[in-house]
PDB file of N, CA, C and O in Angstrom:
ATOM      1  N   MET V   1      -4.754 -14.990  -8.365  1.00  0.00           N
ATOM      2  CA  MET V   1      -4.990 -13.968  -7.363  1.00  0.00           C
ATOM      3  C   MET V   1      -5.393 -14.575  -6.036  1.00  0.00           C
ATOM      4  O   MET V   1      -5.129 -14.004  -4.989  1.00  0.00           O
ATOM      5  N   ASN V   2      -6.004 -15.729  -6.053  1.00  0.00           N
ATOM      6  CA  ASN V   2      -6.394 -16.369  -4.804  1.00  0.00           C
ATOM      7  C   ASN V   2      -5.185 -16.744  -3.956  1.00  0.00           C
ATOM      8  O   ASN V   2      -5.246 -16.668  -2.733  1.00  0.00           O
ATOM      9  N   VAL V   3      -4.091 -17.120  -4.616  1.00  0.00           N
ATOM     10  CA  VAL V   3      -2.875 -17.479  -3.878  1.00  0.00           C
ATOM     11  C   VAL V   3      -2.312 -16.244  -3.186  1.00  0.00           C
ATOM     12  O   VAL V   3      -1.921 -16.298  -2.016  1.00  0.00           O
ATOM     13  N   LEU V   4      -2.271 -15.111  -3.897  1.00  0.00           N
ATOM     14  CA  LEU V   4      -1.781 -13.876  -3.288  1.00  0.00           C
ATOM     15  C   LEU V   4      -2.664 -13.426  -2.131  1.00  0.00           C
ATOM     16  O   LEU V   4      -2.171 -12.973  -1.101  1.00  0.00           O
ATOM     17  N   LEU V   5      -3.959 -13.555  -2.308  1.00  0.00           N
ATOM     18  CA  LEU V   5      -4.884 -13.163  -1.246  1.00  0.00           C
ATOM     19  C   LEU V   5      -4.713 -14.043  -0.018  1.00  0.00           C
ATOM     20  O   LEU V   5      -4.671 -13.538   1.112  1.00  0.00           O
ATOM     21  N   CYS V   6      -4.573 -15.332  -0.215  1.00  0.00           N
ATOM     22  CA  CYS V   6      -4.361 -16.239   0.921  1.00  0.00           C
ATOM     23  C   CYS V   6      -3.036 -15.954   1.616  1.00  0.00           C
ATOM     24  O   CYS V   6      -2.965 -15.965   2.849  1.00  0.00           O
ATOM     25  N   LEU V   7      -2.000 -15.692   0.830  1.00  0.00           N
ATOM     26  CA  LEU V   7      -0.698 -15.367   1.415  1.00  0.00           C
ATOM     27  C   LEU V   7      -0.767 -14.078   2.221  1.00  0.00           C
ATOM     28  O   LEU V   7      -0.230 -13.998   3.336  1.00  0.00           O
ATOM     29  N   ALA V   8      -1.437 -13.070   1.678  1.00  0.00           N
ATOM     30  CA  ALA V   8      -1.579 -11.798   2.399  1.00  0.00           C
ATOM     31  C   ALA V   8      -2.372 -11.990   3.685  1.00  0.00           C
ATOM     32  O   ALA V   8      -2.018 -11.421   4.725  1.00  0.00           O
ATOM     33  N   LEU V   9      -3.428 -12.777   3.639  1.00  0.00           N
ATOM     34  CA  LEU V   9      -4.228 -13.028   4.847  1.00  0.00           C
ATOM     35  C   LEU V   9      -3.421 -13.761   5.914  1.00  0.00           C
ATOM     36  O   LEU V   9      -3.513 -13.431   7.104  1.00  0.00           O
ATOM     37  N   VAL V  10      -2.621 -14.721   5.503  1.00  0.00           N
ATOM     38  CA  VAL V  10      -1.790 -15.456   6.464  1.00  0.00           C
ATOM     39  C   VAL V  10      -0.752 -14.531   7.086  1.00  0.00           C
ATOM     40  O   VAL V  10      -0.534 -14.548   8.308  1.00  0.00           O
ATOM     41  N   LEU V  11      -0.097 -13.701   6.267  1.00  0.00           N
ATOM     42  CA  LEU V  11       0.901 -12.769   6.794  1.00  0.00           C
ATOM     43  C   LEU V  11       0.280 -11.770   7.769  1.00  0.00           C
ATOM     44  O   LEU V  11       0.867 -11.468   8.813  1.00  0.00           O
ATOM     45  N   VAL V  12      -0.906 -11.271   7.445  1.00  0.00           N
ATOM     46  CA  VAL V  12      -1.588 -10.332   8.343  1.00  0.00           C
ATOM     47  C   VAL V  12      -1.974 -11.027   9.643  1.00  0.00           C
ATOM     48  O   VAL V  12      -1.809 -10.461  10.731  1.00  0.00           O
ATOM     49  N   ALA V  13      -2.455 -12.257   9.554  1.00  0.00           N
ATOM     50  CA  ALA V  13      -2.837 -12.986  10.771  1.00  0.00           C
ATOM     51  C   ALA V  13      -1.628 -13.261  11.657  1.00  0.00           C
ATOM     52  O   ALA V  13      -1.698 -13.099  12.887  1.00  0.00           O
ATOM     53  N   VAL V  14      -0.510 -13.641  11.056  1.00  0.00           N
ATOM     54  CA  VAL V  14       0.702 -13.914  11.832  1.00  0.00           C
ATOM     55  C   VAL V  14       1.221 -12.634  12.479  1.00  0.00           C
ATOM     56  O   VAL V  14       1.574 -12.623  13.669  1.00  0.00           O
ATOM     57  N   SER V  15       1.256 -11.553  11.717  1.00  0.00           N
ATOM     58  CA  SER V  15       1.766 -10.299  12.284  1.00  0.00           C
ATOM     59  C   SER V  15       0.835  -9.745  13.359  1.00  0.00           C
ATOM     60  O   SER V  15       1.298  -9.170  14.346  1.00  0.00           O
ATOM     61  N   ALA V  16      -0.462  -9.931  13.213  1.00  0.00           N
ATOM     62  CA  ALA V  16      -1.395  -9.496  14.257  1.00  0.00           C
ATOM     63  C   ALA V  16      -1.174 -10.286  15.544  1.00  0.00           C
ATOM     64  O   ALA V  16      -1.220  -9.721  16.641  1.00  0.00           O
ATOM     65  N   THR V  17      -0.917 -11.569  15.409  1.00  0.00           N
ATOM     66  CA  THR V  17      -0.642 -12.392  16.584  1.00  0.00           C
ATOM     67  C   THR V  17       0.647 -11.941  17.269  1.00  0.00           C
ATOM     68  O   THR V  17       0.713 -11.890  18.498  1.00  0.00           O
ATOM     69  N   ILE V  18       1.641 -11.598  16.483  1.00  0.00           N
ATOM     70  CA  ILE V  18       2.904 -11.108  17.054  1.00  0.00           C
ATOM     71  C   ILE V  18       2.679  -9.799  17.799  1.00  0.00           C
ATOM     72  O   ILE V  18       3.214  -9.599  18.893  1.00  0.00           O
ATOM     73  N   VAL V  19       1.871  -8.905  17.233  1.00  0.00           N
ATOM     74  CA  VAL V  19       1.587  -7.630  17.903  1.00  0.00           C
ATOM     75  C   VAL V  19       0.904  -7.876  19.242  1.00  0.00           C
ATOM     76  O   VAL V  19       1.252  -7.267  20.255  1.00  0.00           O
ATOM     77  N   VAL V  20      -0.045  -8.783  19.261  1.00  0.00           N
ATOM     78  CA  VAL V  20      -0.807  -9.032  20.490  1.00  0.00           C
ATOM     79  C   VAL V  20       0.064  -9.639  21.578  1.00  0.00           C
ATOM     80  O   VAL V  20      -0.063  -9.276  22.757  1.00  0.00           O
ATOM     81  N   PHE V  21       0.967 -10.538  21.215  1.00  0.00           N
ATOM     82  CA  PHE V  21       1.750 -11.234  22.224  1.00  0.00           C
ATOM     83  C   PHE V  21       3.088 -10.570  22.549  1.00  0.00           C
ATOM     84  O   PHE V  21       3.851 -11.092  23.355  1.00  0.00           O
ATOM     85  N   THR V  22       3.385  -9.436  21.952  1.00  0.00           N
ATOM     86  CA  THR V  22       4.609  -8.704  22.280  1.00  0.00           C
ATOM     87  C   THR V  22       4.389  -7.924  23.567  1.00  0.00           C
ATOM     88  O   THR V  22       3.423  -7.185  23.696  1.00  0.00           O
ATOM     89  N   ARG V  23       5.287  -8.082  24.517  1.00  0.00           N
ATOM     90  CA  ARG V  23       5.113  -7.469  25.831  1.00  0.00           C
ATOM     91  C   ARG V  23       5.748  -6.087  25.931  1.00  0.00           C
ATOM     92  O   ARG V  23       5.244  -5.219  26.614  1.00  0.00           O
ATOM     93  N   ASN V  24       6.879  -5.871  25.283  1.00  0.00           N
ATOM     94  CA  ASN V  24       7.594  -4.602  25.342  1.00  0.00           C
ATOM     95  C   ASN V  24       6.869  -3.568  24.465  1.00  0.00           C
ATOM     96  O   ASN V  24       6.677  -3.807  23.274  1.00  0.00           O
ATOM     97  N   PRO V  25       6.464  -2.428  25.027  1.00  0.00           N
ATOM     98  CA  PRO V  25       5.715  -1.444  24.235  1.00  0.00           C
ATOM     99  C   PRO V  25       6.469  -0.899  23.027  1.00  0.00           C
ATOM    100  O   PRO V  25       5.870  -0.623  21.995  1.00  0.00           O
ATOM    101  N   GLN V  26       7.777  -0.759  23.135  1.00  0.00           N
ATOM    102  CA  GLN V  26       8.545  -0.255  21.998  1.00  0.00           C
ATOM    103  C   GLN V  26       8.577  -1.275  20.859  1.00  0.00           C
ATOM    104  O   GLN V  26       8.380  -0.930  19.700  1.00  0.00           O
ATOM    105  N   ARG V  27       8.788  -2.508  21.203  1.00  0.00           N
ATOM    106  CA  ARG V  27       8.760  -3.558  20.176  1.00  0.00           C
ATOM    107  C   ARG V  27       7.356  -3.731  19.611  1.00  0.00           C
ATOM    108  O   ARG V  27       7.182  -4.029  18.436  1.00  0.00           O
ATOM    109  N   GLN V  28       6.372  -3.546  20.464  1.00  0.00           N
ATOM    110  CA  GLN V  28       4.993  -3.651  20.007  1.00  0.00           C
ATOM    111  C   GLN V  28       4.670  -2.543  18.995  1.00  0.00           C
ATOM    112  O   GLN V  28       3.969  -2.777  18.012  1.00  0.00           O
ATOM    113  N   ALA V  29       5.197  -1.351  19.205  1.00  0.00           N
ATOM    114  CA  ALA V  29       4.973  -0.255  18.259  1.00  0.00           C
ATOM    115  C   ALA V  29       5.623  -0.557  16.912  1.00  0.00           C
ATOM    116  O   ALA V  29       5.035  -0.292  15.857  1.00  0.00           O
ATOM    117  N   VAL V  30       6.808  -1.140  16.944  1.00  0.00           N
ATOM    118  CA  VAL V  30       7.479  -1.498  15.693  1.00  0.00           C
ATOM    119  C   VAL V  30       6.718  -2.604  14.972  1.00  0.00           C
ATOM    120  O   VAL V  30       6.491  -2.536  13.758  1.00  0.00           O
ATOM    121  N   SER V  31       6.297  -3.608  15.721  1.00  0.00           N
ATOM    122  CA  SER V  31       5.534  -4.691  15.083  1.00  0.00           C
ATOM    123  C   SER V  31       4.175  -4.200  14.602  1.00  0.00           C
ATOM    124  O   SER V  31       3.647  -4.706  13.608  1.00  0.00           O
ATOM    125  N   LEU V  32       3.619  -3.191  15.255  1.00  0.00           N
ATOM    126  CA  LEU V  32       2.381  -2.581  14.784  1.00  0.00           C
ATOM    127  C   LEU V  32       2.594  -1.875  13.450  1.00  0.00           C
ATOM    128  O   LEU V  32       1.740  -1.916  12.568  1.00  0.00           O
ATOM    129  N   GLY V  33       3.752  -1.249  13.281  1.00  0.00           N
ATOM    130  CA  GLY V  33       4.087  -0.632  11.999  1.00  0.00           C
ATOM    131  C   GLY V  33       4.223  -1.669  10.887  1.00  0.00           C
ATOM    132  O   GLY V  33       3.763  -1.450   9.758  1.00  0.00           O
ATOM    133  N   VAL V  34       4.831  -2.794  11.208  1.00  0.00           N
ATOM    134  CA  VAL V  34       4.953  -3.879  10.226  1.00  0.00           C
ATOM    135  C   VAL V  34       3.572  -4.431   9.886  1.00  0.00           C
ATOM    136  O   VAL V  34       3.265  -4.696   8.715  1.00  0.00           O
ATOM    137  N   TYR V  35       2.739  -4.576  10.892  1.00  0.00           N
ATOM    138  CA  TYR V  35       1.360  -5.044  10.680  1.00  0.00           C
ATOM    139  C   TYR V  35       0.616  -4.089   9.748  1.00  0.00           C
ATOM    140  O   TYR V  35      -0.064  -4.528   8.816  1.00  0.00           O
ATOM    141  N   GLY V  36       0.772  -2.798   9.960  1.00  0.00           N
ATOM    142  CA  GLY V  36       0.135  -1.812   9.087  1.00  0.00           C
ATOM    143  C   GLY V  36       0.655  -1.888   7.669  1.00  0.00           C
ATOM    144  O   GLY V  36      -0.093  -1.736   6.699  1.00  0.00           O
ATOM    145  N   ALA V  37       1.960  -2.131   7.537  1.00  0.00           N
ATOM    146  CA  ALA V  37       2.552  -2.255   6.205  1.00  0.00           C
ATOM    147  C   ALA V  37       2.054  -3.510   5.491  1.00  0.00           C
ATOM    148  O   ALA V  37       1.954  -3.529   4.261  1.00  0.00           O
ATOM    149  N   LEU V  38       1.751  -4.549   6.228  1.00  0.00           N
ATOM    150  CA  LEU V  38       1.225  -5.766   5.615  1.00  0.00           C
ATOM    151  C   LEU V  38      -0.265  -5.663   5.288  1.00  0.00           C
ATOM    152  O   LEU V  38      -0.752  -6.379   4.406  1.00  0.00           O
ATOM    153  N   LEU V  39      -0.967  -4.794   5.982  1.00  0.00           N
ATOM    154  CA  LEU V  39      -2.384  -4.612   5.677  1.00  0.00           C
ATOM    155  C   LEU V  39      -2.604  -3.879   4.356  1.00  0.00           C
ATOM    156  O   LEU V  39      -3.589  -4.139   3.657  1.00  0.00           O
ATOM    157  N   ALA V  40      -1.702  -2.972   4.004  1.00  0.00           N
ATOM    158  CA  ALA V  40      -1.877  -2.174   2.792  1.00  0.00           C
ATOM    159  C   ALA V  40      -1.955  -3.026   1.523  1.00  0.00           C
ATOM    160  O   ALA V  40      -2.872  -2.836   0.718  1.00  0.00           O
ATOM    161  N   PRO V  41      -1.047  -3.973   1.295  1.00  0.00           N
ATOM    162  CA  PRO V  41      -1.199  -4.816   0.105  1.00  0.00           C
ATOM    163  C   PRO V  41      -2.476  -5.657   0.125  1.00  0.00           C
ATOM    164  O   PRO V  41      -3.066  -5.920  -0.918  1.00  0.00           O
ATOM    165  N   LEU V  42      -2.895  -6.055   1.326  1.00  0.00           N
ATOM    166  CA  LEU V  42      -4.151  -6.808   1.420  1.00  0.00           C
ATOM    167  C   LEU V  42      -5.317  -5.950   0.947  1.00  0.00           C
ATOM    168  O   LEU V  42      -6.175  -6.415   0.197  1.00  0.00           O
ATOM    169  N   PHE V  43      -5.335  -4.701   1.367  1.00  0.00           N
ATOM    170  CA  PHE V  43      -6.399  -3.806   0.918  1.00  0.00           C
ATOM    171  C   PHE V  43      -6.340  -3.591  -0.593  1.00  0.00           C
ATOM    172  O   PHE V  43      -7.378  -3.479  -1.250  1.00  0.00           O
ATOM    173  N   LEU V  44      -5.133  -3.508  -1.139  1.00  0.00           N
ATOM    174  CA  LEU V  44      -5.002  -3.373  -2.591  1.00  0.00           C
ATOM    175  C   LEU V  44      -5.548  -4.601  -3.312  1.00  0.00           C
ATOM    176  O   LEU V  44      -6.234  -4.485  -4.327  1.00  0.00           O
ATOM    177  N   LEU V  45      -5.232  -5.780  -2.789  1.00  0.00           N
ATOM    178  CA  LEU V  45      -5.735  -7.011  -3.394  1.00  0.00           C
ATOM    179  C   LEU V  45      -7.253  -7.106  -3.312  1.00  0.00           C
ATOM    180  O   LEU V  45      -7.889  -7.701  -4.181  1.00  0.00           O
ATOM    181  N   LEU V  46      -7.824  -6.518  -2.279  1.00  0.00           N
ATOM    182  CA  LEU V  46      -9.279  -6.547  -2.119  1.00  0.00           C
ATOM    183  C   LEU V  46      -9.971  -5.425  -2.887  1.00  0.00           C
ATOM    184  O   LEU V  46     -11.192  -5.317  -2.836  1.00  0.00           O
ATOM    185  N   GLY V  47      -9.193  -4.605  -3.581  1.00  0.00           N
ATOM    186  CA  GLY V  47      -9.776  -3.580  -4.446  1.00  0.00           C
ATOM    187  C   GLY V  47     -10.116  -2.276  -3.761  1.00  0.00           C
ATOM    188  O   GLY V  47     -11.052  -1.591  -4.157  1.00  0.00           O
ATOM    189  N   ALA V  48      -9.346  -1.920  -2.732  1.00  0.00           N
ATOM    190  CA  ALA V  48      -9.588  -0.665  -2.014  1.00  0.00           C
ATOM    191  C   ALA V  48      -8.293   0.146  -1.952  1.00  0.00           C
ATOM    192  O   ALA V  48      -7.648   0.221  -0.901  1.00  0.00           O
ATOM    193  N   PRO V  49      -7.893   0.757  -3.069  1.00  0.00           N
ATOM    194  CA  PRO V  49      -6.621   1.496  -3.056  1.00  0.00           C
ATOM    195  C   PRO V  49      -6.642   2.724  -2.159  1.00  0.00           C
ATOM    196  O   PRO V  49      -5.612   3.090  -1.599  1.00  0.00           O
ATOM    197  N   ASP V  50      -7.804   3.353  -1.981  1.00  0.00           N
ATOM    198  CA  ASP V  50      -7.875   4.521  -1.102  1.00  0.00           C
ATOM    199  C   ASP V  50      -7.645   4.122   0.355  1.00  0.00           C
ATOM    200  O   ASP V  50      -6.965   4.817   1.104  1.00  0.00           O
ATOM    201  N   VAL V  51      -8.190   2.995   0.742  1.00  0.00           N
ATOM    202  CA  VAL V  51      -7.983   2.500   2.107  1.00  0.00           C
ATOM    203  C   VAL V  51      -6.530   2.085   2.295  1.00  0.00           C
ATOM    204  O   VAL V  51      -5.947   2.304   3.356  1.00  0.00           O
ATOM    205  N   ALA V  52      -5.923   1.520   1.254  1.00  0.00           N
ATOM    206  CA  ALA V  52      -4.521   1.112   1.332  1.00  0.00           C
ATOM    207  C   ALA V  52      -3.609   2.319   1.540  1.00  0.00           C
ATOM    208  O   ALA V  52      -2.683   2.266   2.353  1.00  0.00           O
ATOM    209  N   LEU V  53      -3.880   3.406   0.826  1.00  0.00           N
ATOM    210  CA  LEU V  53      -3.075   4.616   1.013  1.00  0.00           C
ATOM    211  C   LEU V  53      -3.247   5.190   2.413  1.00  0.00           C
ATOM    212  O   LEU V  53      -2.281   5.633   3.042  1.00  0.00           O
ATOM    213  N   SER V  54      -4.467   5.184   2.905  1.00  0.00           N
ATOM    214  CA  SER V  54      -4.707   5.662   4.269  1.00  0.00           C
ATOM    215  C   SER V  54      -4.001   4.779   5.284  1.00  0.00           C
ATOM    216  O   SER V  54      -3.447   5.266   6.271  1.00  0.00           O
ATOM    217  N   GLN V  55      -4.008   3.483   5.041  1.00  0.00           N
ATOM    218  CA  GLN V  55      -3.349   2.549   5.951  1.00  0.00           C
ATOM    219  C   GLN V  55      -1.847   2.779   5.967  1.00  0.00           C
ATOM    220  O   GLN V  55      -1.222   2.727   7.019  1.00  0.00           O
ATOM    221  N   ILE V  56      -1.278   3.039   4.816  1.00  0.00           N
ATOM    222  CA  ILE V  56       0.168   3.312   4.765  1.00  0.00           C
ATOM    223  C   ILE V  56       0.499   4.562   5.566  1.00  0.00           C
ATOM    224  O   ILE V  56       1.442   4.581   6.355  1.00  0.00           O
ATOM    225  N   ALA V  57      -0.303   5.594   5.386  1.00  0.00           N
ATOM    226  CA  ALA V  57      -0.022   6.863   6.077  1.00  0.00           C
ATOM    227  C   ALA V  57      -0.264   6.760   7.569  1.00  0.00           C
ATOM    228  O   ALA V  57       0.569   7.162   8.382  1.00  0.00           O
ATOM    229  N   VAL V  58      -1.402   6.220   7.946  1.00  0.00           N
ATOM    230  CA  VAL V  58      -1.787   6.217   9.358  1.00  0.00           C
ATOM    231  C   VAL V  58      -1.258   4.991  10.089  1.00  0.00           C
ATOM    232  O   VAL V  58      -0.600   5.099  11.122  1.00  0.00           O
ATOM    233  N   GLY V  59      -1.548   3.821   9.578  1.00  0.00           N
ATOM    234  CA  GLY V  59      -1.204   2.593  10.284  1.00  0.00           C
ATOM    235  C   GLY V  59       0.259   2.255  10.313  1.00  0.00           C
ATOM    236  O   GLY V  59       0.729   1.586  11.229  1.00  0.00           O
ATOM    237  N   THR V  60       0.991   2.700   9.307  1.00  0.00           N
ATOM    238  CA  THR V  60       2.407   2.368   9.245  1.00  0.00           C
ATOM    239  C   THR V  60       3.280   3.442   9.879  1.00  0.00           C
ATOM    240  O   THR V  60       4.327   3.145  10.436  1.00  0.00           O
ATOM    241  N   ALA V  61       2.845   4.694   9.817  1.00  0.00           N
ATOM    242  CA  ALA V  61       3.702   5.782  10.285  1.00  0.00           C
ATOM    243  C   ALA V  61       3.167   6.491  11.530  1.00  0.00           C
ATOM    244  O   ALA V  61       3.864   6.592  12.536  1.00  0.00           O
ATOM    245  N   VAL V  62       1.954   6.966  11.480  1.00  0.00           N
ATOM    246  CA  VAL V  62       1.454   7.854  12.539  1.00  0.00           C
ATOM    247  C   VAL V  62       1.179   7.110  13.846  1.00  0.00           C
ATOM    248  O   VAL V  62       1.638   7.543  14.912  1.00  0.00           O
ATOM    249  N   VAL V  63       0.457   6.021  13.785  1.00  0.00           N
ATOM    250  CA  VAL V  63       0.087   5.319  15.026  1.00  0.00           C
ATOM    251  C   VAL V  63       1.318   4.771  15.765  1.00  0.00           C
ATOM    252  O   VAL V  63       1.445   4.993  16.982  1.00  0.00           O
ATOM    253  N   PRO V  64       2.249   4.067  15.089  1.00  0.00           N
ATOM    254  CA  PRO V  64       3.438   3.629  15.835  1.00  0.00           C
ATOM    255  C   PRO V  64       4.253   4.793  16.407  1.00  0.00           C
ATOM    256  O   PRO V  64       4.781   4.696  17.515  1.00  0.00           O
ATOM    257  N   LEU V  65       4.342   5.890  15.668  1.00  0.00           N
ATOM    258  CA  LEU V  65       5.045   7.064  16.180  1.00  0.00           C
ATOM    259  C   LEU V  65       4.367   7.613  17.428  1.00  0.00           C
ATOM    260  O   LEU V  65       5.040   7.948  18.414  1.00  0.00           O
ATOM    261  N   MET V  66       3.055   7.697  17.421  1.00  0.00           N
ATOM    262  CA  MET V  66       2.318   8.180  18.591  1.00  0.00           C
ATOM    263  C   MET V  66       2.510   7.251  19.793  1.00  0.00           C
ATOM    264  O   MET V  66       2.649   7.706  20.923  1.00  0.00           O
ATOM    265  N   VAL V  67       2.523   5.953  19.550  1.00  0.00           N
ATOM    266  CA  VAL V  67       2.747   4.997  20.640  1.00  0.00           C
ATOM    267  C   VAL V  67       4.145   5.174  21.215  1.00  0.00           C
ATOM    268  O   VAL V  67       4.322   5.202  22.446  1.00  0.00           O
ATOM    269  N   LEU V  68       5.145   5.301  20.351  1.00  0.00           N
ATOM    270  CA  LEU V  68       6.517   5.488  20.841  1.00  0.00           C
ATOM    271  C   LEU V  68       6.669   6.783  21.623  1.00  0.00           C
ATOM    272  O   LEU V  68       7.334   6.816  22.666  1.00  0.00           O
ATOM    273  N   LEU V  69       6.062   7.853  21.153  1.00  0.00           N
ATOM    274  CA  LEU V  69       6.130   9.125  21.877  1.00  0.00           C
ATOM    275  C   LEU V  69       5.413   9.051  23.223  1.00  0.00           C
ATOM    276  O   LEU V  69       5.871   9.620  24.217  1.00  0.00           O
ATOM    277  N   THR V  70       4.304   8.344  23.267  1.00  0.00           N
ATOM    278  CA  THR V  70       3.574   8.191  24.527  1.00  0.00           C
ATOM    279  C   THR V  70       4.370   7.366  25.528  1.00  0.00           C
ATOM    280  O   THR V  70       4.440   7.717  26.713  1.00  0.00           O
ATOM    281  N   VAL V  71       4.975   6.288  25.070  1.00  0.00           N
ATOM    282  CA  VAL V  71       5.795   5.455  25.959  1.00  0.00           C
ATOM    283  C   VAL V  71       6.963   6.271  26.499  1.00  0.00           C
ATOM    284  O   VAL V  71       7.286   6.207  27.690  1.00  0.00           O
ATOM    285  N   ARG V  72       7.578   7.051  25.639  1.00  0.00           N
ATOM    286  CA  ARG V  72       8.686   7.906  26.074  1.00  0.00           C
ATOM    287  C   ARG V  72       8.237   8.912  27.121  1.00  0.00           C
ATOM    288  O   ARG V  72       8.908   9.137  28.127  1.00  0.00           O
ATOM    289  N   SER V  73       7.080   9.527  26.903  1.00  0.00           N
ATOM    290  CA  SER V  73       6.561  10.513  27.846  1.00  0.00           C
ATOM    291  C   SER V  73       6.224   9.880  29.195  1.00  0.00           C
ATOM    292  O   SER V  73       6.524  10.449  30.251  1.00  0.00           O
ATOM    293  N   VAL V  74       5.618   8.719  29.168  1.00  0.00           N
ATOM    294  CA  VAL V  74       5.263   8.032  30.417  1.00  0.00           C
ATOM    295  C   VAL V  74       6.515   7.644  31.191  1.00  0.00           C
ATOM    296  O   VAL V  74       6.579   7.803  32.416  1.00  0.00           O
ATOM    297  N   ARG V  75       7.520   7.161  30.497  1.00  0.00           N
ATOM    298  CA  ARG V  75       8.766   6.776  31.181  1.00  0.00           C
ATOM    299  C   ARG V  75       9.486   7.983  31.770  1.00  0.00           C
ATOM    300  O   ARG V  75      10.076   7.890  32.834  1.00  0.00           O
ATOM    301  N   ARG V  76       9.418   9.118  31.105  1.00  0.00           N
ATOM    302  CA  ARG V  76      10.023  10.335  31.653  1.00  0.00           C
ATOM    303  C   ARG V  76       9.309  10.770  32.926  1.00  0.00           C
ATOM    304  O   ARG V  76       9.929  11.203  33.878  1.00  0.00           O
ATOM    305  N   ARG V  77       7.992  10.684  32.925  1.00  0.00           N
ATOM    306  CA  ARG V  77       7.221  11.109  34.111  1.00  0.00           C
ATOM    307  C   ARG V  77       7.454  10.171  35.285  1.00  0.00           C
ATOM    308  O   ARG V  77       7.421  10.595  36.426  1.00  0.00           O
ATOM    309  N   ARG V  78       7.646   8.889  35.000  1.00  0.00           N
ATOM    310  CA  ARG V  78       7.901   7.947  36.098  1.00  0.00           C
ATOM    311  C   ARG V  78       9.263   8.199  36.738  1.00  0.00           C
ATOM    312  O   ARG V  78       9.429   7.989  37.932  1.00  0.00           O
ATOM    313  N   ARG V  79      10.214   8.637  35.944  1.00  0.00           N
ATOM    314  CA  ARG V  79      11.559   8.904  36.481  1.00  0.00           C
ATOM    315  C   ARG V  79      11.595  10.138  37.360  1.00  0.00           C
ATOM    316  O   ARG V  79      12.373  10.221  38.292  1.00  0.00           O
ATOM    317  N   SER V  80      10.757  11.121  37.038  1.00  0.00           N
ATOM    318  CA  SER V  80      10.806  12.349  37.837  1.00  0.00           C
ATOM    319  C   SER V  80       9.833  12.350  38.992  1.00  0.00           C
ATOM    320  O   SER V  80       9.290  11.459  39.422  1.00  0.00           O
TER     321      SER V  80
END
């Protein structure tokens, strides 16, 4: 289990770094969704299945969707 935990931690750290250094907001929202999807197995490995389910629902789906909708709205307002 230690190998899986270390692998999950490395994947989460790499994906978090990618999210931080991504400049395009749309790509950042997609990478944020991937980051959320990678956090869920980590939470499962750490023994928090309720947090993992919440992370899948919120971190993988809702937050990236809200970011994409906000970026779309801001770009529409700038055009008009």
